[in-house]
C-alpha positions as a printed NumPy array, in Angstrom:
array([[ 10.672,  48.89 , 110.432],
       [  8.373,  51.06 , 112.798],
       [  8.11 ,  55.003, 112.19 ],
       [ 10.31 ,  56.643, 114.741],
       [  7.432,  58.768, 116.116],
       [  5.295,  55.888, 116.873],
       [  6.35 ,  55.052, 120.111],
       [  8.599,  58.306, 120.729],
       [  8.959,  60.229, 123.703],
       [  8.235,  63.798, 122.385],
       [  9.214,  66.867, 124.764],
       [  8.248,  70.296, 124.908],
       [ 10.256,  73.354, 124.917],
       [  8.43 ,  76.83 , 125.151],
       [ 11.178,  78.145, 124.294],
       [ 10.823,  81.674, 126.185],
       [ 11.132,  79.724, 129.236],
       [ 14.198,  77.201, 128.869],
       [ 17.21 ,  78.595, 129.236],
       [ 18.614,  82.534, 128.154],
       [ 22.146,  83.115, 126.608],
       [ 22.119,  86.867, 126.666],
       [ 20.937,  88.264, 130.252],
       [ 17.69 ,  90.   , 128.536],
       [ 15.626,  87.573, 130.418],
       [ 14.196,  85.851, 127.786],
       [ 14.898,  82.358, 126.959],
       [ 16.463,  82.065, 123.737],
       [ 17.417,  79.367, 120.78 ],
       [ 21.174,  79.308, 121.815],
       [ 20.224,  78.727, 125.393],
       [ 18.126,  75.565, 124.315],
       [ 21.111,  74.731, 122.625],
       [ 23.407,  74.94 , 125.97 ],
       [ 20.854,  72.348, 127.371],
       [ 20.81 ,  69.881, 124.71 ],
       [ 22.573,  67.269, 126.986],
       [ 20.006,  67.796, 129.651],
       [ 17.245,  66.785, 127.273],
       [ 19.285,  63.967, 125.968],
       [ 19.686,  62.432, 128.941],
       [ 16.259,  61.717, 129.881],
       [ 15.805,  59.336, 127.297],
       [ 13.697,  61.247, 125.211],
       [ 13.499,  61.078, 120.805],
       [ 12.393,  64.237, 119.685],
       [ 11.818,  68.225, 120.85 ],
       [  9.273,  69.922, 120.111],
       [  9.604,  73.838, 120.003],
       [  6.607,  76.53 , 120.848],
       [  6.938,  79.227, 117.929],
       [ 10.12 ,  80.871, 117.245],
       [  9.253,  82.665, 114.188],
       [  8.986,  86.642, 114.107],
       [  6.297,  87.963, 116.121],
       [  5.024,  91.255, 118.211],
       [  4.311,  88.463, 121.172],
       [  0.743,  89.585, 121.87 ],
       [  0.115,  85.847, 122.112],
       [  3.898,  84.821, 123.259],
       [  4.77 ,  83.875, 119.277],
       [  1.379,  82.569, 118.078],
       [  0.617,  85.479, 116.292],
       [  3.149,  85.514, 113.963],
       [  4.513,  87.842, 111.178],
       [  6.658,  86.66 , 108.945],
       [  6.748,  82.537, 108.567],
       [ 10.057,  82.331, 107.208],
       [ 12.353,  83.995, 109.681],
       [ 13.731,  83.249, 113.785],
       [ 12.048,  86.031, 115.991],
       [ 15.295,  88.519, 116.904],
       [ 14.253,  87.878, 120.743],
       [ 15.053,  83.93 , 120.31 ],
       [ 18.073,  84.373, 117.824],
       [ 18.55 ,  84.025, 113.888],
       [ 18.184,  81.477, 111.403],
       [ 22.083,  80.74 , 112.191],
       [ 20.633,  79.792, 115.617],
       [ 17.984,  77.762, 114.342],
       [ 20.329,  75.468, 112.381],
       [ 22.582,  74.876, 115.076],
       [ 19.968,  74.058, 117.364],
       [ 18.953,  71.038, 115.081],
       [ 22.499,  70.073, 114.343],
       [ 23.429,  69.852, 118.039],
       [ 20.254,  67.7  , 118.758],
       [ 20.548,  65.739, 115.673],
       [ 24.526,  64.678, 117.029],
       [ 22.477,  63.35 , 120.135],
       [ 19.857,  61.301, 117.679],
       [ 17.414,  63.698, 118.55 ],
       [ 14.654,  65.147, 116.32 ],
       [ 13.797,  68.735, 116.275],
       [  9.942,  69.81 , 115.28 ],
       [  8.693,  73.076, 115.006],
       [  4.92 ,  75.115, 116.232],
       [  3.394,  75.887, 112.921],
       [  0.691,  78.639, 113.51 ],
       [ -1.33 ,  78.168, 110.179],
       [ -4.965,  79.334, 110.954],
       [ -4.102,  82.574, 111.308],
       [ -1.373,  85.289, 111.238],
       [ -0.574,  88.668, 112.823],
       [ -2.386,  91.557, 111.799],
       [  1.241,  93.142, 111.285],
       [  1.984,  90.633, 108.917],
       [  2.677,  91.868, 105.184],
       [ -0.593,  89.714, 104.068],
       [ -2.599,  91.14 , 106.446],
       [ -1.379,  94.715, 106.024],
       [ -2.294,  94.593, 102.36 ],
       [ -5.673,  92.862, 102.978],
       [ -7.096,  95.334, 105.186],
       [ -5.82 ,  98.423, 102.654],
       [ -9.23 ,  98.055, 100.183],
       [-11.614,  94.985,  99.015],
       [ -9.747,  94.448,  95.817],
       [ -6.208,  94.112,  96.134],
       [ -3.86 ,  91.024,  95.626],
       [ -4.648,  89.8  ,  99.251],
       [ -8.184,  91.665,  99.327],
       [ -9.496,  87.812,  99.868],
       [ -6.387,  86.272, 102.062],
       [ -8.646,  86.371, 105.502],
       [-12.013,  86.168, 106.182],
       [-13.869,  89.339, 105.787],
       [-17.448,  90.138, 105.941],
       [-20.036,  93.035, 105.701],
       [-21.85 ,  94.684, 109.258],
       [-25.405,  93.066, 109.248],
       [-27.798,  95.947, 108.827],
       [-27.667,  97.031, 112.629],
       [-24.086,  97.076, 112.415],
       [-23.41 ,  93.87 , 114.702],
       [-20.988,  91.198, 113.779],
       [-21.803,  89.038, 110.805],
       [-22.298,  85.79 , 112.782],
       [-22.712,  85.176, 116.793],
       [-19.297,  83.574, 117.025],
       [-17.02 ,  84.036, 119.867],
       [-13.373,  84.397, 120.016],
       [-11.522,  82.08 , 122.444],
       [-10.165,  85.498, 124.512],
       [-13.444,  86.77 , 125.115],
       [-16.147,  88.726, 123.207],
       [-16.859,  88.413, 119.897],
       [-14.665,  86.706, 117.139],
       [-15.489,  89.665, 114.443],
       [-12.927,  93.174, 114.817],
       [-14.432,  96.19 , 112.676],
       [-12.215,  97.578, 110.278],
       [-13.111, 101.071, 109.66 ],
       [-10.261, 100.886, 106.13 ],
       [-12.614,  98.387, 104.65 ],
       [-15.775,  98.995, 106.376],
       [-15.833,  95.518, 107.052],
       [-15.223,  92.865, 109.628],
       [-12.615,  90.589, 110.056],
       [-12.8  ,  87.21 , 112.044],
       [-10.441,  86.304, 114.722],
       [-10.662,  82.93 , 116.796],
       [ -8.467,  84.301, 119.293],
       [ -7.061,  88.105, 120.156],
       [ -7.808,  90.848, 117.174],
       [ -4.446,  91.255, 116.241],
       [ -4.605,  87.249, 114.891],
       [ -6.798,  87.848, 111.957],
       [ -7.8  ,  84.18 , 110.667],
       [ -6.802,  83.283, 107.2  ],
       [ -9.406,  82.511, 104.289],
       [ -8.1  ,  78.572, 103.638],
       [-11.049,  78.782, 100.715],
       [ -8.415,  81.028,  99.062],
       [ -6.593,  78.485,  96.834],
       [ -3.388,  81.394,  97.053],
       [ -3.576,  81.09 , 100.283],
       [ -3.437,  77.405, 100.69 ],
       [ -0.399,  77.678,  98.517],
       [  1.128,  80.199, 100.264],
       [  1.123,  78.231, 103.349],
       [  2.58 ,  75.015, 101.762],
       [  5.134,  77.02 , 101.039],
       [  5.971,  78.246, 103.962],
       [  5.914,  74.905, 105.664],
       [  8.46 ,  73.163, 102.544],
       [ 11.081,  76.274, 103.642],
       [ 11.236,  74.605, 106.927],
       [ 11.356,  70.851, 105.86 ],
       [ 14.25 ,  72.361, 103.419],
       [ 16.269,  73.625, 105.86 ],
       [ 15.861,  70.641, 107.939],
       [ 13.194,  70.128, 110.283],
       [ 12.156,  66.417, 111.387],
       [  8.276,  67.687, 111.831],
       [  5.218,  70.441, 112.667],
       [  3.239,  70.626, 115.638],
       [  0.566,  71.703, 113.891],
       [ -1.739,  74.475, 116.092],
       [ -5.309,  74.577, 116.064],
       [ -5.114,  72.132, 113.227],
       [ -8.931,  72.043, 112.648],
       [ -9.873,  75.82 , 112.943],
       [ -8.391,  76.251, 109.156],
       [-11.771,  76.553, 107.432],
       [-15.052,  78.238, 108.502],
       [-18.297,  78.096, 106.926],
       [-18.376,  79.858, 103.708],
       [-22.098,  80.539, 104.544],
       [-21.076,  82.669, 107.949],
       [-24.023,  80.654, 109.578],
       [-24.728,  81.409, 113.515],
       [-23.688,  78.528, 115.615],
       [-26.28 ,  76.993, 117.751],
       [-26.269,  76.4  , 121.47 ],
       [-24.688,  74.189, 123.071],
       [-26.64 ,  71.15 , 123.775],
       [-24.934,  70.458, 126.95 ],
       [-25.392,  73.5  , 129.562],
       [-21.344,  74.447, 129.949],
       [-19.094,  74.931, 133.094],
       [-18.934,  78.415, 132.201],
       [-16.115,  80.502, 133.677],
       [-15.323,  84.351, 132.091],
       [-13.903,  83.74 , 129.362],
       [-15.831,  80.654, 128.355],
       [-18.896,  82.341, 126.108],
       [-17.067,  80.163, 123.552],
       [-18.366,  76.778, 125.464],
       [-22.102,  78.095, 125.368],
       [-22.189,  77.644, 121.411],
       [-22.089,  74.124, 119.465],
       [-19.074,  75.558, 117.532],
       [-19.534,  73.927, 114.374],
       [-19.315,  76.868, 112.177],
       [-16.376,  77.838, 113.061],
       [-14.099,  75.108, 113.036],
       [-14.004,  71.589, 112.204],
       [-15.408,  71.73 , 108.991],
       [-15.418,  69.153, 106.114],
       [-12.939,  71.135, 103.866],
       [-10.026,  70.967, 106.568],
       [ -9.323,  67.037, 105.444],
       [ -8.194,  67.767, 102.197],
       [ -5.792,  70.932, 103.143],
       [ -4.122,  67.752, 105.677],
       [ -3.98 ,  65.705, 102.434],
       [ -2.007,  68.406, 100.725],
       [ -0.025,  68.525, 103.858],
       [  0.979,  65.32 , 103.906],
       [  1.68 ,  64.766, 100.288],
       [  4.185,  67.51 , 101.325],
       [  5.456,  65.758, 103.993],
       [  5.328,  62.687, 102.167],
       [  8.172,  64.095,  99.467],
       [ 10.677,  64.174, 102.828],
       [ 12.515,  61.487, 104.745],
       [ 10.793,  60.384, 108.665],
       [  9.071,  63.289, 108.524],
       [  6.181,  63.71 , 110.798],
       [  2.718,  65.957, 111.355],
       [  1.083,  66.175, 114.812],
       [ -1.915,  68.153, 115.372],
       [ -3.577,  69.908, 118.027],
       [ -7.177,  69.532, 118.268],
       [ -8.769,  72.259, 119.714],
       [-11.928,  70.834, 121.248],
       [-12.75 ,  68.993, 124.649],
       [-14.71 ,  65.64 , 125.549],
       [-15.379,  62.706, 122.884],
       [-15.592,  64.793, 120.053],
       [-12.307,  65.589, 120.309],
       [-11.639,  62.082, 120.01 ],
       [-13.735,  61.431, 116.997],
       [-11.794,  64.662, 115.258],
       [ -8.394,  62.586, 116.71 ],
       [ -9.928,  59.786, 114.342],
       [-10.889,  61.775, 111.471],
       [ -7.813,  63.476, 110.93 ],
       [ -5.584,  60.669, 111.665],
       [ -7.47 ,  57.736, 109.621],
       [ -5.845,  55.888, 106.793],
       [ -2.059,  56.844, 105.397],
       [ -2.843,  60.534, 103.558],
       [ -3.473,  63.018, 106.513],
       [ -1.762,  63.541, 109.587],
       [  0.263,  61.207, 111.393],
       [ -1.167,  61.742, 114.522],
       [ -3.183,  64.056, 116.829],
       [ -4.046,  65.03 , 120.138],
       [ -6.197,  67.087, 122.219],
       [ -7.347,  68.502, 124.983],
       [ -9.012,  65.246, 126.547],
       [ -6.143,  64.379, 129.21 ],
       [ -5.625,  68.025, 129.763],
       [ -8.638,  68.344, 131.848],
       [ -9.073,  68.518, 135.932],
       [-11.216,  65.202, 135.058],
       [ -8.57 ,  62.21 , 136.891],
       [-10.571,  59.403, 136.818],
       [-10.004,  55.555, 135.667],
       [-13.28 ,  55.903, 133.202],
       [-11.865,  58.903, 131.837],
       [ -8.714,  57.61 , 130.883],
       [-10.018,  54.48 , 129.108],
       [-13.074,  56.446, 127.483],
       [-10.245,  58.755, 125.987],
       [ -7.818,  55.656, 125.035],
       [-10.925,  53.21 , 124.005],
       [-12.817,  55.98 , 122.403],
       [ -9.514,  56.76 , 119.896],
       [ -9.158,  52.693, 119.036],
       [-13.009,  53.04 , 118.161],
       [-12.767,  55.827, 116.115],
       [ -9.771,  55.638, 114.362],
       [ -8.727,  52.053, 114.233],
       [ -5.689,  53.194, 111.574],
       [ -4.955,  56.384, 113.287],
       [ -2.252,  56.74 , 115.735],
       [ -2.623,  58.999, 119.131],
       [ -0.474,  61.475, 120.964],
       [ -0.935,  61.839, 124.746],
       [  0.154,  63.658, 126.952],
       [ -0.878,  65.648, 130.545],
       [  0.434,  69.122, 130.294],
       [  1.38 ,  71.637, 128.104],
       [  2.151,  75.203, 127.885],
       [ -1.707,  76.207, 127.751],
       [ -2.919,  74.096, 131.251],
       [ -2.166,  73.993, 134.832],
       [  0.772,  71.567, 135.252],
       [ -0.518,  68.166, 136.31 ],
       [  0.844,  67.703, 139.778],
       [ -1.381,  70.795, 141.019],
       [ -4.064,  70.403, 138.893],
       [ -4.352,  66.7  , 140.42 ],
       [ -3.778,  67.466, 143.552],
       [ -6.905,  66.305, 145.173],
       [ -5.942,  62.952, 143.918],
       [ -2.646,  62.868, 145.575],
       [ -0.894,  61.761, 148.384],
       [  1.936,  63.985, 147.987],
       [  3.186,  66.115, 144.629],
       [  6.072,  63.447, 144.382],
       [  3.789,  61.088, 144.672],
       [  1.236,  62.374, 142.026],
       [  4.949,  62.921, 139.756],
       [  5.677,  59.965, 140.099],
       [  2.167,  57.815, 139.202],
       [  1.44 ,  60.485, 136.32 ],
       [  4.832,  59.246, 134.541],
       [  3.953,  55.935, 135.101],
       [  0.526,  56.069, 133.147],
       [  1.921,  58.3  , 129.757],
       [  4.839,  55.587, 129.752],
       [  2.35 ,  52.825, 129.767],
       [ -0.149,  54.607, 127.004],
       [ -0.329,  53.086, 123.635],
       [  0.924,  55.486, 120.965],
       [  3.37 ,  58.439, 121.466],
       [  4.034,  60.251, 124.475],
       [  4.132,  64.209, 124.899],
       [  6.146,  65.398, 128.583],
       [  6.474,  69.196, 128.416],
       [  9.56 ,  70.861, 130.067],
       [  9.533,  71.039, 133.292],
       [  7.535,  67.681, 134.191],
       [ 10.558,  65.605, 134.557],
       [ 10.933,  67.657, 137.895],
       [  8.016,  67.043, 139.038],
       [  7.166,  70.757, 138.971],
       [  4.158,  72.538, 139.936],
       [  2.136,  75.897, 139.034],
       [  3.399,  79.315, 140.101],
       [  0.816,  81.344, 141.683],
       [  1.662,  84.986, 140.674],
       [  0.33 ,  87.989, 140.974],
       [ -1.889,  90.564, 139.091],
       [  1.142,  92.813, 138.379],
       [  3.518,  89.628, 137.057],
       [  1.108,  88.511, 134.661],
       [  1.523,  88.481, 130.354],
       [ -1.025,  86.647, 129.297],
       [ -3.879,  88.402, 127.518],
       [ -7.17 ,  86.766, 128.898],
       [ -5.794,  86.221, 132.145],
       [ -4.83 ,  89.883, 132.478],
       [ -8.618,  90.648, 130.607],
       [-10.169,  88.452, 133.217],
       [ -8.522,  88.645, 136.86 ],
       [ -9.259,  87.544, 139.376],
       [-11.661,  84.8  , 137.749],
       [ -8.991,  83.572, 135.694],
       [ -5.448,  83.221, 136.559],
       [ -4.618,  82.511, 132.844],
       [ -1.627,  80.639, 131.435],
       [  1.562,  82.314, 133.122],
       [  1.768,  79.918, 136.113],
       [  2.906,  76.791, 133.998],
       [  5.066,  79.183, 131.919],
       [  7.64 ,  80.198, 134.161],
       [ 11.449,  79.585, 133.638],
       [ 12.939,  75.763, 133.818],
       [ 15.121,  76.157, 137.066],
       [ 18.621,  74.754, 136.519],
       [ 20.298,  75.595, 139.993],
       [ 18.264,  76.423, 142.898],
       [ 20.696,  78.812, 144.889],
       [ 21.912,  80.538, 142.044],
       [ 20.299,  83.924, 140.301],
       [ 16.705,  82.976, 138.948],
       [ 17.782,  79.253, 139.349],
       [ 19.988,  79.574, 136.597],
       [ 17.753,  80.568, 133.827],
       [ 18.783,  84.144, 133.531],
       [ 21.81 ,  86.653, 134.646],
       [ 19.11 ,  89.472, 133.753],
       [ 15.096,  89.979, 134.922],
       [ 13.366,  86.866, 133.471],
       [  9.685,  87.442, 131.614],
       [  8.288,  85.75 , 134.342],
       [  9.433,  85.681, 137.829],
       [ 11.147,  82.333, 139.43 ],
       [  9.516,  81.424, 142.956],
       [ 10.987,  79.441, 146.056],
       [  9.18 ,  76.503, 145.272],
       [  9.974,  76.045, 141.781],
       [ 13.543,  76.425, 142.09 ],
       [ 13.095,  74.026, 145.06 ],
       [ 12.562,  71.356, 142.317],
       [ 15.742,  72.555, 140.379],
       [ 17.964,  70.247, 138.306],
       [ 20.654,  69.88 , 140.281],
       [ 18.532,  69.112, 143.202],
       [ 17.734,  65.928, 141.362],
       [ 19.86 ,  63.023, 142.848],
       [ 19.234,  59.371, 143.218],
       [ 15.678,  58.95 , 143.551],
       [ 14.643,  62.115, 142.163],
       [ 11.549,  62.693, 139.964],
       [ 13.943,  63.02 , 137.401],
       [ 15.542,  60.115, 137.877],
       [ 12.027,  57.959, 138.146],
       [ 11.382,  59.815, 134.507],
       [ 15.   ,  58.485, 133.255],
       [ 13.862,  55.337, 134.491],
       [ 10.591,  54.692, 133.152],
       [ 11.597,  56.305, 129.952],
       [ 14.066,  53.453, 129.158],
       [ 12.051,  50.765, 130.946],
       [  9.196,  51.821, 127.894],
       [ 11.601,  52.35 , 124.921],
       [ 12.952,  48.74 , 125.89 ],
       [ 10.17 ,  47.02 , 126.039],
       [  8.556,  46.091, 122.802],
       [  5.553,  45.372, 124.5  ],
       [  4.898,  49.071, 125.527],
       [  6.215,  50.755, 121.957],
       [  3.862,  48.245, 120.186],
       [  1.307,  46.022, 122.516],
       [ -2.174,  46.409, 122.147],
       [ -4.03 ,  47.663, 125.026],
       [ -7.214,  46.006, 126.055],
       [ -8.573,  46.958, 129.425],
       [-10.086,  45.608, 132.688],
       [-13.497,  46.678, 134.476],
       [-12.275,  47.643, 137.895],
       [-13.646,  49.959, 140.193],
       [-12.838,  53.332, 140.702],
       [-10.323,  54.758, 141.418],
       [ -8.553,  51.749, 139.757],
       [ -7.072,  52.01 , 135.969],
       [ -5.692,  48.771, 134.679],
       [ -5.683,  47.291, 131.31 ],
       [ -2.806,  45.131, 129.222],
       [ -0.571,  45.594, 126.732],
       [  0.49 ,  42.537, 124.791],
       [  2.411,  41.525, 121.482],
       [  2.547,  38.275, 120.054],
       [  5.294,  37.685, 121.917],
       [  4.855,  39.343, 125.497],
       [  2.247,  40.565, 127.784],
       [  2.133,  42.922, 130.646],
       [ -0.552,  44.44 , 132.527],
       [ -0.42 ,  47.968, 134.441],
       [ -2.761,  48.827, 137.065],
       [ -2.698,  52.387, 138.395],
       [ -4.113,  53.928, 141.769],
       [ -5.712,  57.309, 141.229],
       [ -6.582,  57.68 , 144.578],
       [ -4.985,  58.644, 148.085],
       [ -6.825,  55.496, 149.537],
       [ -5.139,  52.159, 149.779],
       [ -6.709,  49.772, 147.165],
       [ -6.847,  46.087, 147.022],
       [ -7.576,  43.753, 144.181],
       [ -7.439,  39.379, 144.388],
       [ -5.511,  37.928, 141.917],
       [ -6.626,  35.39 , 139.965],
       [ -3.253,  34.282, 138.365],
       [  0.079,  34.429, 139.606],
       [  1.788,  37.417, 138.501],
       [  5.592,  39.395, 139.252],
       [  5.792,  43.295, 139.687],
       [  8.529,  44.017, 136.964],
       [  8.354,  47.707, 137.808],
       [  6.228,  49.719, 140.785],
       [  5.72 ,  51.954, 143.758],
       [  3.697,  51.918, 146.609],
       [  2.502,  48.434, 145.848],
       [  2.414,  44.666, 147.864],
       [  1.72 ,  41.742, 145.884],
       [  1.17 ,  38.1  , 147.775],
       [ -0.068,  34.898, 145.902],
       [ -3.708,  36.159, 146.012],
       [ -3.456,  39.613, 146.421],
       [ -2.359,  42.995, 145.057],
       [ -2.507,  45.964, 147.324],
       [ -2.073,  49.374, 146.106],
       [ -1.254,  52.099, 148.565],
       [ -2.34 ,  55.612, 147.794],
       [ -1.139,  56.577, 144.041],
       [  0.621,  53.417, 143.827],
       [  0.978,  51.631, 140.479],
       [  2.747,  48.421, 139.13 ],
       [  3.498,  46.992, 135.931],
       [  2.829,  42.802, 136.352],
       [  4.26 ,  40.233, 134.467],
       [  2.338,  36.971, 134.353],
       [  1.59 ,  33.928, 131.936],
       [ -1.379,  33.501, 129.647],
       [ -3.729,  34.077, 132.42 ],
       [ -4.362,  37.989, 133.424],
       [ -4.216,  38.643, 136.725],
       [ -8.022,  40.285, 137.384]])
């Protein structure tokens, strides 16, 4: 029988942003709870939460505290458990953020670290002496701008950081700390949990010989806050030593029922497809991985099937995880937009394509409505680089604002109180209840169960066609079924001869004849046919 998460429909909560139960404006665990049905109801398998654990939210719960409690702002442990009961009564998994690669500089380990160089946790992060002049140890950058080293005049030393100072890394060479950290992650499989989302999965280890990173060999699309893309980070992250922590993960993982592991790559282009590969091959790491690759402005046929064909290359055991948006991009209608002939339109074909991917599908909250990016302003902003670096970067609020539940009532139903972020016209223009027949939610309910029916698109192999741009089409076929997808990423009609009689079992926008298939702009099909392929 096939692993639940191989063909699941995974989708995102953040869960600041769902749904608050108390009027403080903050979204909240019970609120999630409330909402249970809604996610249901789409079709989807499993939910995957942001962090809840305790935090002082410089980084919105990635810079966490204490592993092993519920942050008071999102509820209690109480909370927690009846959040996975309620979604487990509607055959629903729950999995949880785990932040592993580093911790808050309030937290316990890190407050005893930083007290001298030799007490119990003197070596639990990654501390090194000024170089003569006093500058960093290495040239490494942190993700939020300038360097990845913070002074620490207690110690007289520096500490490294990936992203803000207060989220000192951990030292994974530590075997105490690799211990500490299983242990943390068996608490939550005790109490429960189906999974991790496992952030930054291969930032865990740096070079035990602090060596400078090299240029990049590539000249970067730099924008202010991306120093980090002018180095060939391999010093930093990605190094050997992360494979074995996954096979200690797993062999935890392995000692529970269905569990599962997914990890986020933190890297762009087709290395982070080889990582994919790497940390995914053969039965003893994780289960699967994804990364940045479809996360990009980059909306282009060869793209797609570099990213897809690249993975089956790579990591010919492994088992991918795509998806188009999350809580750290511009949501996918507006960062498409060029491409698209409408933002319903661009919805609608973007659904069409993850539901048609081989492997397991990621929709984050918000996407079923077709929603777009709020533009906000200086003074509404929370996030740390992109209140660092106004006006050249506007940062990761806009696809963080609330889920809108009812468009005419108070902050479209998310909140009684202020919400974190402010709701706008046109998001709670795309409200729940303003989804009827023929809705972008509806399309999403549709597709959903038109893919977890079809045993062709949980388990076909995809092989594709040569096309031209802007035209993505490959197959998908078991031993027992075939069907090919074709997708328009353009705004311009396309047309394509057939070369074998073929039946659209599922499109938009599309006119088939006995020799021809015409695409209008962002149209798509899915075509059944006999042993011959259409193209």
């Amino acid at each position: 029988m096939q692993e639940w998460w191989r063909s699941a429909v995974i989708y995102q909560v953040y869960p600041r942003s769902y749904q608050d139960s108390t009027g403080n404006g903050v979204g909240d665990l019970a609120g999630i709870t409330q909402r249970l049905d809604h996610i249901a109801e789409l079709g989807v398998d499993c939910i995957w939460l942001s962090p809840i654990f305790t935090s002082p939210q410089a980084d919105m719960g990635y810079d966490v505290s204490d592993y092993l409690s519920v942050d008071p702002l999102f509820g209690d442990l109480d909370d927690l458990d009846a959040l996975i009961a309620g979604a487990h009564t509607r055959r629903l998994k729950v999995i949880v953020d785990q932040v592993l690669s580093h911790t808050s500089d309030q937290h316990l380990w890190f407050k005893e670290s930083r007290t001298s160089r030799d007490n119990d946790k003197a070596d639990w992060y990654v501390w090194a002496d000024p170089l003569p002049d006093g500058s960093p140890p290495t040239n490494w950058h942190s993700h939020f701008g300038g360097p990845a080293w913070e002074f620490d005049a207690q110690r007289g030393q520096y500490y490294l950081h990936n992203f803000l100072a207060a989220q000192p890394d951990l030292n994974f060479h530590n075997p105490d700390v690799v211990e500490a950290i299983l242990e943390t992650c068996k608490f939550w499989l005790d109490r429960g949990l189906d999974g991790f989302r496992l952030d930054t999965v291969n930032y865990y280890f740096h070079d035990r010989q602090l060596r400078s990173n090299p240029a990049a060999q590539a000249k970067p699309q730099v924008m202010a806050t991306d120093l980090y893309g002018m180095q060939d980070n391999i010093y930093n992250k990605t190094r050997p030593e992360n494979l074995a922590f996954l096979e200690k993960l797993r062999a935890l993982t392995d000692q529970y029922d269905d569990i599962m592991m997914v990890g986020e790559v933190g890297e762009v282009g087709r290395r982070s497809i080889n990582i994919m590969g790497d940390y995914t091959a053969g039965q003893n790491r994780l289960h699967m991985a994804y990364s940045f690759a479809m996360l990009s402005s980059d909306f282009s046929a060869a793209h797609f099937r570099d990213c897809i064909e690249g993975f089956q290359t790579g990591a010919p055991d492994g088992h991918p995880y795509w998806s188009f948006s999350n809580h750290d991009v511009i949501r996918q209608v507006s960062r498409w937009a060029d491409h698209a002939v409408s933002e319903d339109s661009m919805a609608r074909l973007t659904c069409a394509m993850l539901m048609a991917f081989e492997g397991t599908i990621g929709i984050y909250q918000g996407e079923e409505l077709g929603q777009t990016e709020t533009e906000l302003e200086f003074a509404e902003l929370t996030d740390p680089p992109a209140i660092r670096f106004w006006p050249g970067v506007k940062g990761r609020d806009g696809c963080r604002t609330p889920m809108v539940w009812e468009r005419d009532a108070p902050n479209a139903g998310f909140s009684t109180g202020t919400p974190w972020l402010p709701v706008k016209p046109p998001q709670a223009a795309k409200a729940v209840n303003q989804q009827g027949a023929g809705s972008i939610m509806a399309h999403y309910k549709k597709m959903i169960a038109y893919r977890k029916n079809s045993p062709v698109l949980t388990q076909g192999k995809t092989t594709f066609f040569t096309l031209p741009e802007p035209l993505l089409a490959f197959t998908r076929t078991t031993t027992d079924a075939t069907l090919t997808c074709i997708f328009n990423l353009s705004k311009e009609r396309q047309t394509v001869p057939l070369k074998a009689a073929a039946d659209v079992a599922i499109g938009a926008a599309v006119t088939l004849t006995d020799d021809t298939l015409t695409l209008d702009g962002n149209g798509y099909a899915y075509l059944s046919h006999g042993a011959e392929a259409p193209f």
